[in-house]
């Protein structure tokens, strides 16, 4: 068994009680438990110390349990207000502390935080089970559910009730004691395994640095990539040298430009092997156990497989519907990828190379073909995409669409010096929320890009609570004195996460469990992916893409070339994504996956669908963090949402105005501010007047019959 979690012995009860008592003492004066008197009640990051989390959590767990018991044991017969709304209000101290902790654990971790994470993950699972397996409480919720239509609930209340009821059913509240006990044990074990999985990926990422020692190691790298690599080396203690890490913003430009095939192979192999390096950080056995437990849980709950269980409450509804969409895209994408590969192989031959295109060659030769065919050089575009310019563009588009303004606040506490805070206000000057950004890669940060929150919007009480939202990315910093420069992909990522942020910030609902981004998993990527469309539009690029030295706008000729090259390499991008989505779905569609061999499973699945070896999956199983967390059986969600985002942006294009006020209004009312208060299909129809078909997506990716070929 990899890692120490499984074999750690339980502490004797006496020692544990003593520890709790001493924690209680520490809790006095603990800023995590005191009221937050900061502006907007932003977490007092400057006063929180790592060792304060456990005692604060002890208090918060106990407080939540007491609140829950009061709801469960009250004399009054169940009403929506005294049971469901009361459940929504309970546990706010716990949520507040957990949000601070989870964000720190993901963005600026250390050994202390990692140890706390390993301790509390199973405790959270146990706590959740204690609540959702509570028989008395379930009987109250179930009585309301049985009488749902007679309660006179609003659509939002009705969905909130359904969500709570589902949480109880999914915890096994309706099952016998033996099944409940087993489900509780599974939940705790899964929580421990998930934490270990994530920590292992981070460990493998921290472990690898490719130091570029000599000028020949830098061959092919343009100025901006060199500057970023110099900055990375300085941060890793190799000042005066250059370095590449496994952060996407570091390794992708390297693979794209480095003419050193041997170094590309080295970096690419390390990237692909994260979580599969043998030894203490190997994730393959962990994944096998996770899947086995999930399958068992699904069976206990009466589902055939865990994919069936996961999809019951989604727009897609069934694995068969997901597979239908994925295969509809897969076939033309693979055909396109084959053409692309032939072009790359031709480029290798032209150069006098005598080898077959491998995984570590694709990005490099794709860049050459792109340059030859469209005369677009990523290195030529980058100096126009300063980080601050792209942030300004994101703010400006939000202003034009939704009337919100952003003002930086330097007086608020932050958890890291690179973090920035912005107050968001509405057209009427009303406070909308707080937007926090944390854009640069560092060794203490998880890889990838995501949107998270420190507080969600709700109107449970007289005083409305407005959200605090954070966007986290892993961009490479610029050279000292020079701004950080983004690739088009980076800029799109920034807009993507900012779209999620808007979804949380603009939220206008009453109940917490449908607030902001708390929508069906395959609907949640609609606001984020839709927002990406604006940064790719010439109107926005013309205004905000300015050369960091000269201040000159992106030349019109370059802009046209970018536009023409938009569908370039989409075969590759679609294949690497869909391959990963199919592997995710197949992994969770196994009725019995005892003894899963992750490597063999990948090979077998990719072979069956005829995936090209030199493309591979966007995330291999041993570091596929999406499917360890909430995207399990749901990695397809990006594509499901893309069906809608492609169709939704068309509405603006058809109107001839990408900021059309009437369409923007509908988008705000039915999508960005509506959280999960409506059925997603109904919400989409209210916005667009109809549901979309996959054709818009195929067109967008240039994969439709007769679509533009790159
Ligand atoms: Zn997203």
XYZ file of C-alpha atoms and ligand atoms in Angstrom:
711
model
C 0.000 0.000 0.000
C 1.485 3.313 -1.010
C 1.600 6.098 1.552
C 1.209 6.104 5.292
C -2.501 6.752 5.637
C -3.698 3.195 5.406
C -1.342 1.807 8.003
C -1.538 4.646 10.517
C -2.691 3.305 13.849
C -5.668 4.866 15.607
C -4.682 6.941 18.621
C -5.805 5.622 22.023
C -9.061 7.264 23.124
C -7.525 8.764 26.245
C -4.768 10.501 24.357
C -7.265 11.761 21.849
C -9.455 13.266 24.577
C -6.432 14.986 26.105
C -5.495 16.424 22.731
C -9.036 17.713 22.224
C -8.958 19.419 25.624
C -5.716 21.175 24.828
C -7.116 22.190 21.442
C -10.121 23.715 23.165
C -7.754 25.859 25.182
C -6.031 27.028 22.028
C -9.425 27.876 20.531
C -9.756 30.859 22.828
C -8.459 33.786 20.823
C -8.432 31.733 17.621
C -9.173 34.157 14.752
C -10.900 31.378 12.829
C -13.594 31.236 15.486
C -13.928 34.938 16.266
C -16.184 37.236 14.220
C -14.289 38.624 11.245
C -14.205 42.407 11.507
C -12.208 42.885 8.307
C -13.792 44.839 5.407
C -16.429 42.586 3.728
C -15.616 40.038 6.457
C -12.791 38.751 4.304
C -10.858 35.963 6.122
C -8.163 37.470 8.391
C -5.350 35.678 6.530
C -2.719 37.824 8.214
C -3.662 36.479 11.632
C -4.394 32.824 10.881
C -1.667 30.323 11.762
C -1.601 26.718 10.537
C -1.847 25.242 14.034
C -5.137 27.065 14.622
C -7.067 25.002 12.065
C -7.531 21.795 14.041
C -8.813 23.397 17.263
C -11.100 25.664 15.217
C -12.456 22.708 13.278
C -13.084 20.766 16.490
C -15.302 23.591 17.689
C -17.049 23.947 14.367
C -17.775 20.212 14.033
C -19.284 20.158 17.517
C -21.345 23.295 16.863
C -22.718 21.823 13.635
C -23.646 18.546 15.341
C -25.525 20.494 18.039
C -27.416 22.487 15.389
C -28.327 19.319 13.519
C -29.541 17.609 16.685
C -31.749 20.559 17.477
C -33.352 20.297 14.026
C -33.778 16.520 14.246
C -35.253 16.411 17.744
C -37.585 19.413 17.660
C -41.209 18.769 18.615
C -42.810 20.682 15.767
C -43.775 18.584 12.768
C -41.522 19.107 9.748
C -41.923 22.173 7.575
C -39.662 23.451 4.832
C -38.605 26.285 7.110
C -37.910 24.358 10.329
C -36.103 21.506 8.563
C -34.710 22.342 5.116
C -34.033 26.061 5.633
C -32.647 25.191 9.078
C -30.273 22.655 7.484
C -29.168 25.356 5.038
C -28.337 27.704 7.926
C -26.496 25.086 9.983
C -22.733 24.640 9.848
C -21.772 28.113 8.696
C -18.754 28.240 11.020
C -17.565 24.902 9.655
C -18.009 26.067 6.049
C -16.140 29.281 6.757
C -13.105 27.510 8.245
C -13.123 24.693 5.693
C -13.185 27.190 2.815
C -10.109 28.975 4.173
C -8.299 25.718 4.824
C -9.136 24.052 1.488
C -8.013 27.107 -0.441
C -4.712 27.282 1.443
C -4.139 23.560 1.026
C -4.517 23.960 -2.742
C -2.600 27.201 -3.226
C 0.146 27.482 -0.614
C 0.632 24.204 1.149
C 3.387 22.919 3.426
C 4.051 19.809 5.485
C 1.909 21.011 8.399
C -1.070 21.731 6.165
C -0.643 18.407 4.363
C -0.649 16.549 7.687
C -3.809 18.395 8.759
C -5.378 17.555 5.394
C -4.706 13.854 5.910
C -6.230 14.049 9.371
C -9.363 15.996 8.522
C -10.375 14.457 5.181
C -11.775 11.280 6.841
C -13.219 13.370 9.673
C -15.205 15.477 7.222
C -16.458 12.304 5.577
C -17.458 10.862 8.961
C -19.131 14.112 9.933
C -21.118 14.188 6.687
C -22.259 10.624 7.217
C -23.260 11.340 10.797
C -25.607 14.038 9.547
C -26.949 12.345 6.435
C -27.429 8.970 8.078
C -29.361 10.471 11.001
C -32.623 8.508 11.017
C -34.722 11.139 12.796
C -33.558 13.861 10.483
C -34.092 11.715 7.405
C -37.674 10.950 8.442
C -38.385 14.689 8.583
C -36.801 15.338 5.186
C -38.442 12.283 3.675
C -41.882 13.310 4.976
C -41.462 16.672 3.227
C -40.282 14.995 0.051
C -43.297 12.652 -0.021
C -45.574 15.665 0.380
C -43.580 17.896 -1.960
C -46.357 18.985 -4.281
C -48.639 19.858 -1.372
C -46.174 22.181 0.324
C -46.649 25.161 -1.958
C -42.915 25.467 -2.611
C -41.274 27.722 -5.168
C -39.236 26.018 -7.913
C -36.050 26.961 -6.029
C -37.319 25.558 -2.721
C -38.445 22.412 -4.430
C -34.974 21.840 -5.895
C -33.327 22.604 -2.544
C -35.532 19.991 -0.881
C -34.654 17.453 -3.583
C -30.942 18.098 -3.067
C -31.119 17.522 0.649
C -33.221 14.424 0.211
C -30.731 13.106 -2.325
C -27.832 13.655 0.119
C -29.605 11.477 2.686
C -30.473 8.758 0.201
C -26.935 8.773 -1.173
C -25.545 8.395 2.351
C -27.711 5.312 2.757
C -30.252 6.847 5.171
C -32.977 4.667 3.641
C -30.916 1.454 3.953
C -30.415 -0.996 6.814
C -27.831 -0.480 9.572
C -25.257 -2.822 8.052
C -25.308 -1.051 4.674
C -25.157 2.354 6.392
C -22.116 1.325 8.387
C -20.360 0.077 5.276
C -21.185 3.277 3.341
C -19.774 5.372 6.189
C -16.561 3.339 6.189
C -16.289 3.672 2.399
C -16.773 7.457 2.573
C -13.977 7.846 5.102
C -11.600 5.607 3.229
C -12.330 7.421 -0.070
C -11.608 10.764 1.597
C -8.215 9.562 2.812
C -7.345 8.046 -0.548
C -8.365 11.206 -2.416
C -6.145 13.388 -0.236
C -3.219 11.038 -0.681
C -3.747 10.968 -4.452
C -3.601 14.771 -4.729
C -0.596 15.039 -2.429
C 1.244 12.426 -4.494
C 0.676 14.362 -7.727
C 2.004 17.525 -6.104
C 5.018 15.633 -4.746
C 5.900 14.323 -8.221
C 5.491 17.817 -9.657
C 7.677 19.397 -6.974
C 10.242 16.698 -7.480
C 10.927 17.463 -11.125
C 12.865 20.426 -12.470
C 14.578 20.334 -15.839
C 17.512 22.726 -15.440
C 18.736 24.138 -18.736
C 22.441 24.647 -18.169
C 23.910 25.752 -21.436
C 22.955 27.831 -24.462
C 22.439 24.633 -26.451
C 19.833 23.479 -23.900
C 17.860 26.622 -24.748
C 17.865 26.003 -28.487
C 14.672 27.170 -30.173
C 13.182 28.945 -27.148
C 11.932 32.454 -27.881
C 12.699 35.396 -25.620
C 9.502 35.252 -23.548
C 9.875 31.522 -22.843
C 13.527 32.048 -21.863
C 12.605 34.881 -19.525
C 9.961 32.746 -17.820
C 12.432 29.845 -17.538
C 15.036 32.158 -15.980
C 12.476 33.330 -13.432
C 11.522 29.712 -12.622
C 15.189 28.784 -12.118
C 15.732 31.752 -9.800
C 12.713 30.708 -7.713
C 14.027 27.152 -7.521
C 17.412 28.316 -6.290
C 19.324 28.154 -9.586
C 19.748 31.853 -10.235
C 21.422 32.639 -13.546
C 20.181 29.404 -15.118
C 16.922 28.399 -16.805
C 14.436 25.773 -15.696
C 11.267 24.025 -16.838
C 8.746 22.528 -14.411
C 5.708 20.297 -14.894
C 3.317 23.241 -14.590
C 1.336 23.449 -17.856
C 2.373 27.081 -18.426
C 6.019 26.060 -18.125
C 6.165 22.745 -19.954
C 3.806 23.413 -22.861
C 5.790 26.357 -24.315
C 8.943 24.304 -23.853
C 7.481 21.360 -25.804
C 6.231 23.799 -28.414
C 9.524 25.560 -29.080
C 12.509 23.541 -27.863
C 14.387 22.092 -30.822
C 16.190 19.693 -28.478
C 14.280 16.453 -29.111
C 16.121 14.671 -26.259
C 15.095 17.309 -23.706
C 11.537 17.386 -24.997
C 11.339 13.632 -24.513
C 12.724 13.933 -20.984
C 10.260 16.628 -19.927
C 7.274 15.027 -21.667
C 7.967 11.625 -20.126
C 8.180 13.111 -16.617
C 4.921 14.998 -17.256
C 3.137 11.848 -18.384
C 4.519 9.813 -15.505
C 3.220 11.973 -12.653
C 1.702 9.637 -10.110
C 3.168 6.573 -11.809
C 6.814 6.696 -10.790
C 6.776 3.763 -8.390
C 7.657 4.206 -4.734
C 5.829 6.253 -2.149
C 4.065 8.672 -4.479
C 2.672 6.106 -6.920
C -1.083 6.506 -7.392
C -1.943 3.393 -9.371
C -2.920 1.190 -6.429
C -4.768 4.113 -4.856
C -6.867 4.526 -8.008
C -7.643 0.827 -8.067
C -8.906 0.955 -4.493
C -10.918 4.147 -5.108
C -12.715 2.586 -8.066
C -13.403 -0.644 -6.245
C -14.940 1.264 -3.338
C -17.005 3.476 -5.629
C -18.391 0.429 -7.435
C -19.299 -1.176 -4.115
C -20.980 2.034 -2.944
C -23.009 2.220 -6.170
C -24.188 -1.373 -5.717
C -25.187 -0.742 -2.100
C -27.287 2.195 -3.312
C -28.978 0.073 -5.949
C -27.104 1.192 -9.064
C -25.425 -1.064 -11.580
C -22.230 1.013 -11.721
C -20.862 4.197 -10.206
C -21.264 5.967 -13.570
C -25.029 5.296 -13.387
C -25.090 6.687 -9.847
C -23.059 9.768 -10.757
C -25.192 10.635 -13.783
C -28.618 10.262 -12.186
C -28.651 13.960 -11.295
C -27.117 15.478 -14.411
C -28.432 16.947 -17.638
C -27.119 13.928 -19.538
C -28.959 11.508 -17.204
C -27.326 8.269 -18.430
C -23.874 6.984 -19.465
C -25.410 5.993 -22.818
C -26.329 9.629 -23.574
C -22.794 10.736 -22.698
C -21.227 8.064 -24.867
C -23.453 9.083 -27.774
C -22.189 12.660 -27.647
C -18.534 11.689 -27.119
C -18.551 9.233 -30.042
C -20.302 11.725 -32.292
C -17.320 14.019 -31.757
C -14.664 11.309 -31.571
C -14.996 9.984 -35.098
C -14.501 13.273 -36.988
C -11.890 14.425 -34.455
C -9.772 11.326 -34.975
C -10.032 11.670 -38.734
C -8.863 15.270 -38.412
C -6.037 14.258 -36.083
C -4.819 11.754 -38.700
C -4.581 14.536 -41.281
C -2.769 16.705 -38.777
C -0.323 13.928 -38.008
C 0.465 13.482 -41.698
C 1.280 17.192 -41.907
C 3.586 16.944 -38.898
C 5.334 13.879 -40.333
C 5.871 15.834 -43.539
C 7.444 18.650 -41.501
C 9.794 16.141 -39.863
C 10.852 14.861 -43.292
C 11.344 18.357 -44.672
C 13.721 18.998 -41.796
C 15.630 15.844 -42.684
C 14.366 13.962 -39.629
C 14.252 10.194 -39.805
C 11.758 9.330 -37.078
C 8.046 8.866 -36.509
C 6.225 11.729 -34.751
C 6.074 10.903 -31.035
C 4.163 12.485 -28.154
C 7.021 14.857 -27.360
C 7.167 16.002 -31.010
C 3.537 16.926 -31.593
C 3.497 20.428 -30.111
C 6.877 21.299 -31.632
C 5.995 20.328 -35.193
C 2.435 21.636 -34.866
C 3.971 25.013 -34.090
C 6.127 24.735 -37.241
C 3.186 23.765 -39.428
C 1.093 26.548 -37.958
C 3.830 29.042 -38.704
C 4.269 27.747 -42.254
C 0.574 27.556 -43.029
C -0.850 30.575 -41.277
C 2.300 32.544 -40.582
C 1.271 32.769 -36.932
C 4.032 32.433 -34.415
C 2.950 32.007 -30.792
C 6.127 33.824 -29.776
C 5.061 36.773 -31.895
C 1.651 36.966 -30.194
C 2.812 36.633 -26.580
C 4.327 40.123 -26.151
C 0.852 41.519 -26.860
C -0.825 39.431 -24.180
C 0.315 40.954 -20.912
C -1.354 39.452 -17.880
C -2.650 42.835 -16.740
C -4.081 43.532 -20.192
C -5.978 40.241 -20.207
C -7.311 40.915 -16.681
C -8.468 44.347 -17.854
C -10.192 42.698 -20.819
C -11.984 40.214 -18.542
C -13.213 43.068 -16.338
C -14.256 45.175 -19.314
C -16.303 42.411 -20.952
C -18.069 41.781 -17.621
C -18.812 45.478 -17.436
C -20.239 45.605 -20.963
C -22.328 42.467 -20.498
C -23.466 42.705 -16.895
C -22.709 46.278 -15.783
C -20.289 45.262 -13.019
C -17.104 47.216 -12.163
C -13.893 46.066 -10.493
C -11.711 48.150 -8.202
C -8.485 46.845 -6.691
C -8.325 46.965 -2.883
C -4.835 46.914 -1.448
C -6.033 47.246 2.145
C -7.402 43.716 2.496
C -5.515 40.812 4.081
C -4.256 38.200 1.582
C -2.822 34.701 2.041
C 0.192 35.226 -0.228
C 1.955 38.384 -1.481
C 1.079 37.506 -5.103
C -2.648 37.548 -4.345
C -4.770 40.570 -5.377
C -8.275 41.579 -4.255
C -10.913 43.481 -6.228
C -14.186 44.872 -5.005
C -17.027 44.259 -7.443
C -19.901 46.718 -7.689
C -23.057 46.772 -9.785
C -24.224 49.476 -12.209
C -26.145 51.039 -9.321
C -23.045 51.129 -7.110
C -24.325 48.234 -5.001
C -21.674 45.891 -3.536
C -21.701 42.660 -5.587
C -18.846 40.732 -4.021
C -15.131 40.337 -3.769
C -12.940 38.856 -6.504
C -9.540 37.491 -5.469
C -6.882 36.514 -8.022
C -3.845 34.287 -7.543
C -2.269 33.824 -10.953
C 1.355 32.670 -10.640
C 2.791 29.160 -10.382
C 4.713 28.219 -7.257
C 5.968 24.952 -5.822
C 3.438 25.070 -2.967
C 0.472 25.250 -5.374
C -1.494 22.446 -7.003
C -1.149 22.467 -10.801
C -3.974 23.507 -13.097
C -6.436 26.372 -12.936
C -9.611 26.638 -10.920
C -12.221 28.862 -9.342
C -13.092 28.516 -5.702
C -14.750 30.569 -2.989
C -14.353 31.811 0.542
C -18.058 32.604 0.828
C -21.135 31.838 -1.268
C -24.048 34.205 -1.910
C -27.365 33.611 -0.121
C -30.424 35.389 1.271
C -31.300 33.041 4.115
C -31.349 35.874 6.612
C -32.494 39.487 6.619
C -29.036 40.690 5.566
C -28.063 39.260 2.172
C -24.608 37.646 2.123
C -22.506 38.496 -0.925
C -19.802 36.157 -2.272
C -16.005 36.108 -2.011
C -14.576 34.275 -5.011
C -11.026 33.299 -5.959
C -9.420 32.415 -9.302
C -6.213 30.390 -9.133
C -3.864 29.811 -12.049
C -0.320 28.657 -12.689
C 1.115 31.229 -15.096
C 4.844 31.669 -15.441
C 6.092 35.017 -14.171
C 7.879 37.438 -16.460
C 11.541 38.310 -16.101
C 12.344 40.777 -13.283
C 11.015 44.171 -14.332
C 9.043 42.716 -17.245
C 5.340 41.806 -17.161
C 4.052 38.245 -17.258
C 3.162 37.383 -20.854
C 0.438 34.895 -21.714
C -0.133 32.548 -24.606
C -3.553 32.595 -26.256
C -4.319 29.386 -24.345
C -3.369 31.026 -21.041
C -5.580 34.008 -21.828
C -8.448 31.673 -22.619
C -7.878 29.873 -19.297
C -8.017 33.195 -17.458
C -11.336 33.997 -19.120
C -12.618 30.497 -18.395
C -12.012 30.735 -14.651
C -13.267 34.299 -14.666
C -16.512 32.996 -16.203
C -16.877 30.669 -13.202
C -16.111 33.628 -10.929
C -18.901 35.666 -12.533
C -21.288 32.739 -12.125
C -20.544 32.831 -8.375
C -20.379 36.640 -8.076
C -23.608 37.450 -9.901
C -25.541 34.774 -8.024
C -28.995 35.918 -6.930
C -30.667 33.055 -5.093
C -32.078 32.511 -1.631
C -30.598 29.161 -0.647
C -26.968 28.156 -0.247
C -27.186 24.740 -1.832
C -28.166 26.240 -5.197
C -25.909 29.304 -4.931
C -23.706 30.378 -7.847
C -21.807 27.462 -9.340
C -23.765 24.827 -7.387
C -25.509 23.522 -10.471
C -25.505 20.200 -12.306
C -21.927 19.167 -13.061
C -22.519 19.081 -16.828
C -24.030 22.585 -16.749
C -21.346 24.254 -14.615
C -18.885 24.708 -17.500
C -21.375 26.705 -19.567
C -20.716 30.122 -17.947
C -16.955 29.515 -17.969
C -16.583 28.163 -21.496
C -18.986 30.716 -22.892
C -16.861 33.508 -21.423
C -13.796 32.199 -23.332
C -15.440 33.320 -26.570
C -14.933 37.005 -25.806
C -11.129 36.941 -25.416
C -10.879 35.226 -28.794
C -12.983 37.841 -30.510
C -11.108 40.415 -32.653
C -13.083 43.286 -31.103
C -11.701 42.450 -27.647
C -8.185 41.572 -28.813
C -7.969 44.821 -30.787
C -8.595 46.819 -27.650
C -6.636 44.915 -25.044
C -3.775 43.119 -26.804
C -0.993 45.733 -26.608
C 2.734 45.189 -26.994
C 4.362 45.376 -23.579
C 7.296 47.439 -24.858
C 5.761 49.708 -27.484
C 2.141 49.833 -26.302
C 1.096 49.257 -29.923
C -2.040 47.209 -30.580
C -1.857 43.739 -32.068
C -1.288 44.303 -35.813
C -4.403 43.717 -37.874
C -2.575 41.238 -40.104
C -1.568 39.141 -37.097
C -5.119 39.292 -35.800
C -6.455 37.934 -39.083
C -3.905 35.168 -39.050
C -4.897 34.179 -35.512
C -8.495 34.061 -36.636
C -7.656 31.935 -39.658
C -5.629 29.549 -37.498
C -8.333 29.151 -34.889
C -9.307 25.612 -35.871
C -5.727 24.546 -36.335
C -4.746 21.442 -34.329
C -8.335 20.930 -33.157
C -8.078 17.251 -34.094
C -5.319 16.907 -31.510
C -7.084 18.977 -28.832
C -10.372 17.134 -29.280
C -8.787 13.686 -29.359
C -6.725 14.216 -26.196
C -9.800 15.493 -24.358
C -12.336 12.932 -25.589
C -9.890 10.056 -24.984
C -9.637 11.118 -21.339
C -13.410 11.530 -21.059
C -14.023 8.029 -22.435
C -11.450 6.486 -20.093
C -13.122 8.268 -17.165
C -16.543 6.986 -18.180
C -15.332 3.436 -18.824
C -13.477 3.314 -15.509
C -16.690 4.117 -13.673
C -18.852 1.882 -15.832
C -17.063 -1.244 -14.631
C -19.391 -3.338 -12.503
C -16.460 -4.970 -10.779
C -13.028 -3.409 -10.989
C -11.168 -5.293 -8.315
C -7.451 -5.326 -9.023
C -7.594 -2.647 -11.695
C -4.323 -2.281 -13.573
C -4.447 1.412 -14.525
C -1.799 1.136 -17.258
C -3.392 -1.892 -18.897
C -6.850 -0.340 -18.649
C -5.674 2.830 -20.372
C -3.980 0.813 -23.112
C -6.987 -1.406 -23.647
C -9.538 1.430 -23.747
C -7.443 3.645 -26.004
C -6.786 0.668 -28.280
C -10.473 -0.142 -28.542
C -11.408 3.369 -29.676
C -8.352 3.583 -31.908
C -6.682 6.501 -30.136
C -3.451 7.642 -31.807
C -0.509 6.779 -29.505
C 1.288 10.064 -30.162
C -1.628 12.078 -28.766
C -2.627 10.198 -25.651
C -4.990 11.383 -22.947
C -5.045 14.944 -21.693
C -4.691 13.516 -18.177
C -3.452 9.966 -17.563
C -5.195 8.010 -14.804
C -2.436 8.273 -12.127
C -2.652 12.098 -12.119
C -6.224 12.594 -13.360
C -7.253 14.810 -10.437
C -10.635 15.612 -11.986
C -11.869 12.052 -11.617
C -10.624 11.686 -8.073
C -12.757 14.678 -7.103
C -16.159 15.890 -8.175
C -15.620 15.279 -11.895
C -15.665 11.493 -11.457
C -17.710 10.072 -14.374
C -18.147 13.706 -15.352
C -15.024 14.743 -17.251
C -17.349 14.680 -20.274
C -19.054 17.733 -18.719
C -16.760 20.160 -20.521
C -18.014 18.862 -23.850
C -21.631 18.650 -22.731
C -21.409 22.298 -21.689
C -19.599 23.145 -24.930
C -22.644 22.050 -26.889
C -24.417 24.890 -25.085
C -21.626 27.503 -25.068
C -21.069 27.172 -28.828
C -24.784 27.654 -29.379
C -25.084 30.448 -26.807
C -22.351 32.646 -28.288
C -23.983 32.239 -31.691
C -26.909 34.194 -30.278
C -24.637 37.243 -29.913
C -23.056 36.701 -33.323
C -26.447 36.390 -34.977
C -27.436 39.699 -33.367
C -24.289 41.276 -34.832
C -23.189 42.574 -31.432
C -21.107 40.525 -29.022
C -22.379 42.704 -26.173
C -26.021 42.842 -27.284
C -27.844 44.233 -24.217
C -31.059 42.225 -24.574
C -29.240 38.902 -24.978
C -26.831 39.808 -22.167
C -29.816 40.545 -19.935
C -31.323 37.104 -20.608
C -27.927 35.509 -20.087
C -27.640 37.253 -16.737
C -31.141 36.439 -15.577
C -31.374 32.801 -16.633
C -27.770 31.585 -16.478
C -25.170 33.725 -14.622
C -27.350 34.864 -11.719
C -29.695 31.886 -11.494
C -27.438 29.366 -9.742
C -29.194 26.020 -9.523
C -32.651 27.332 -8.772
C -34.083 25.930 -11.998
C -33.720 22.762 -13.997
C -30.715 23.421 -16.297
C -32.527 22.517 -19.501
C -35.347 24.921 -18.580
C -32.839 27.640 -17.715
C -31.141 27.221 -21.093
C -34.443 27.274 -22.941
C -35.450 30.452 -21.101
C -32.238 32.066 -22.336
C -32.175 30.780 -25.913
C -35.768 29.790 -26.616
C -34.734 26.198 -27.385
C -32.176 23.506 -26.556
C -28.976 23.315 -28.636
C -27.793 20.449 -30.849
C -24.160 19.254 -31.115
C -23.812 20.808 -34.581
C -22.721 24.179 -33.174
C -19.948 22.451 -31.236
C -18.711 20.551 -34.312
C -18.704 23.793 -36.281
C -16.856 25.631 -33.528
C -14.117 23.020 -33.535
C -14.030 22.915 -37.315
C -15.108 19.259 -37.273
C -18.476 19.596 -38.986
C -18.838 18.060 -42.450
C -17.656 20.725 -44.860
C -16.092 22.661 -41.979
C -12.868 24.553 -42.542
C -9.895 22.250 -42.631
C -6.646 23.434 -41.132
Zn -14.194 25.112 -15.607
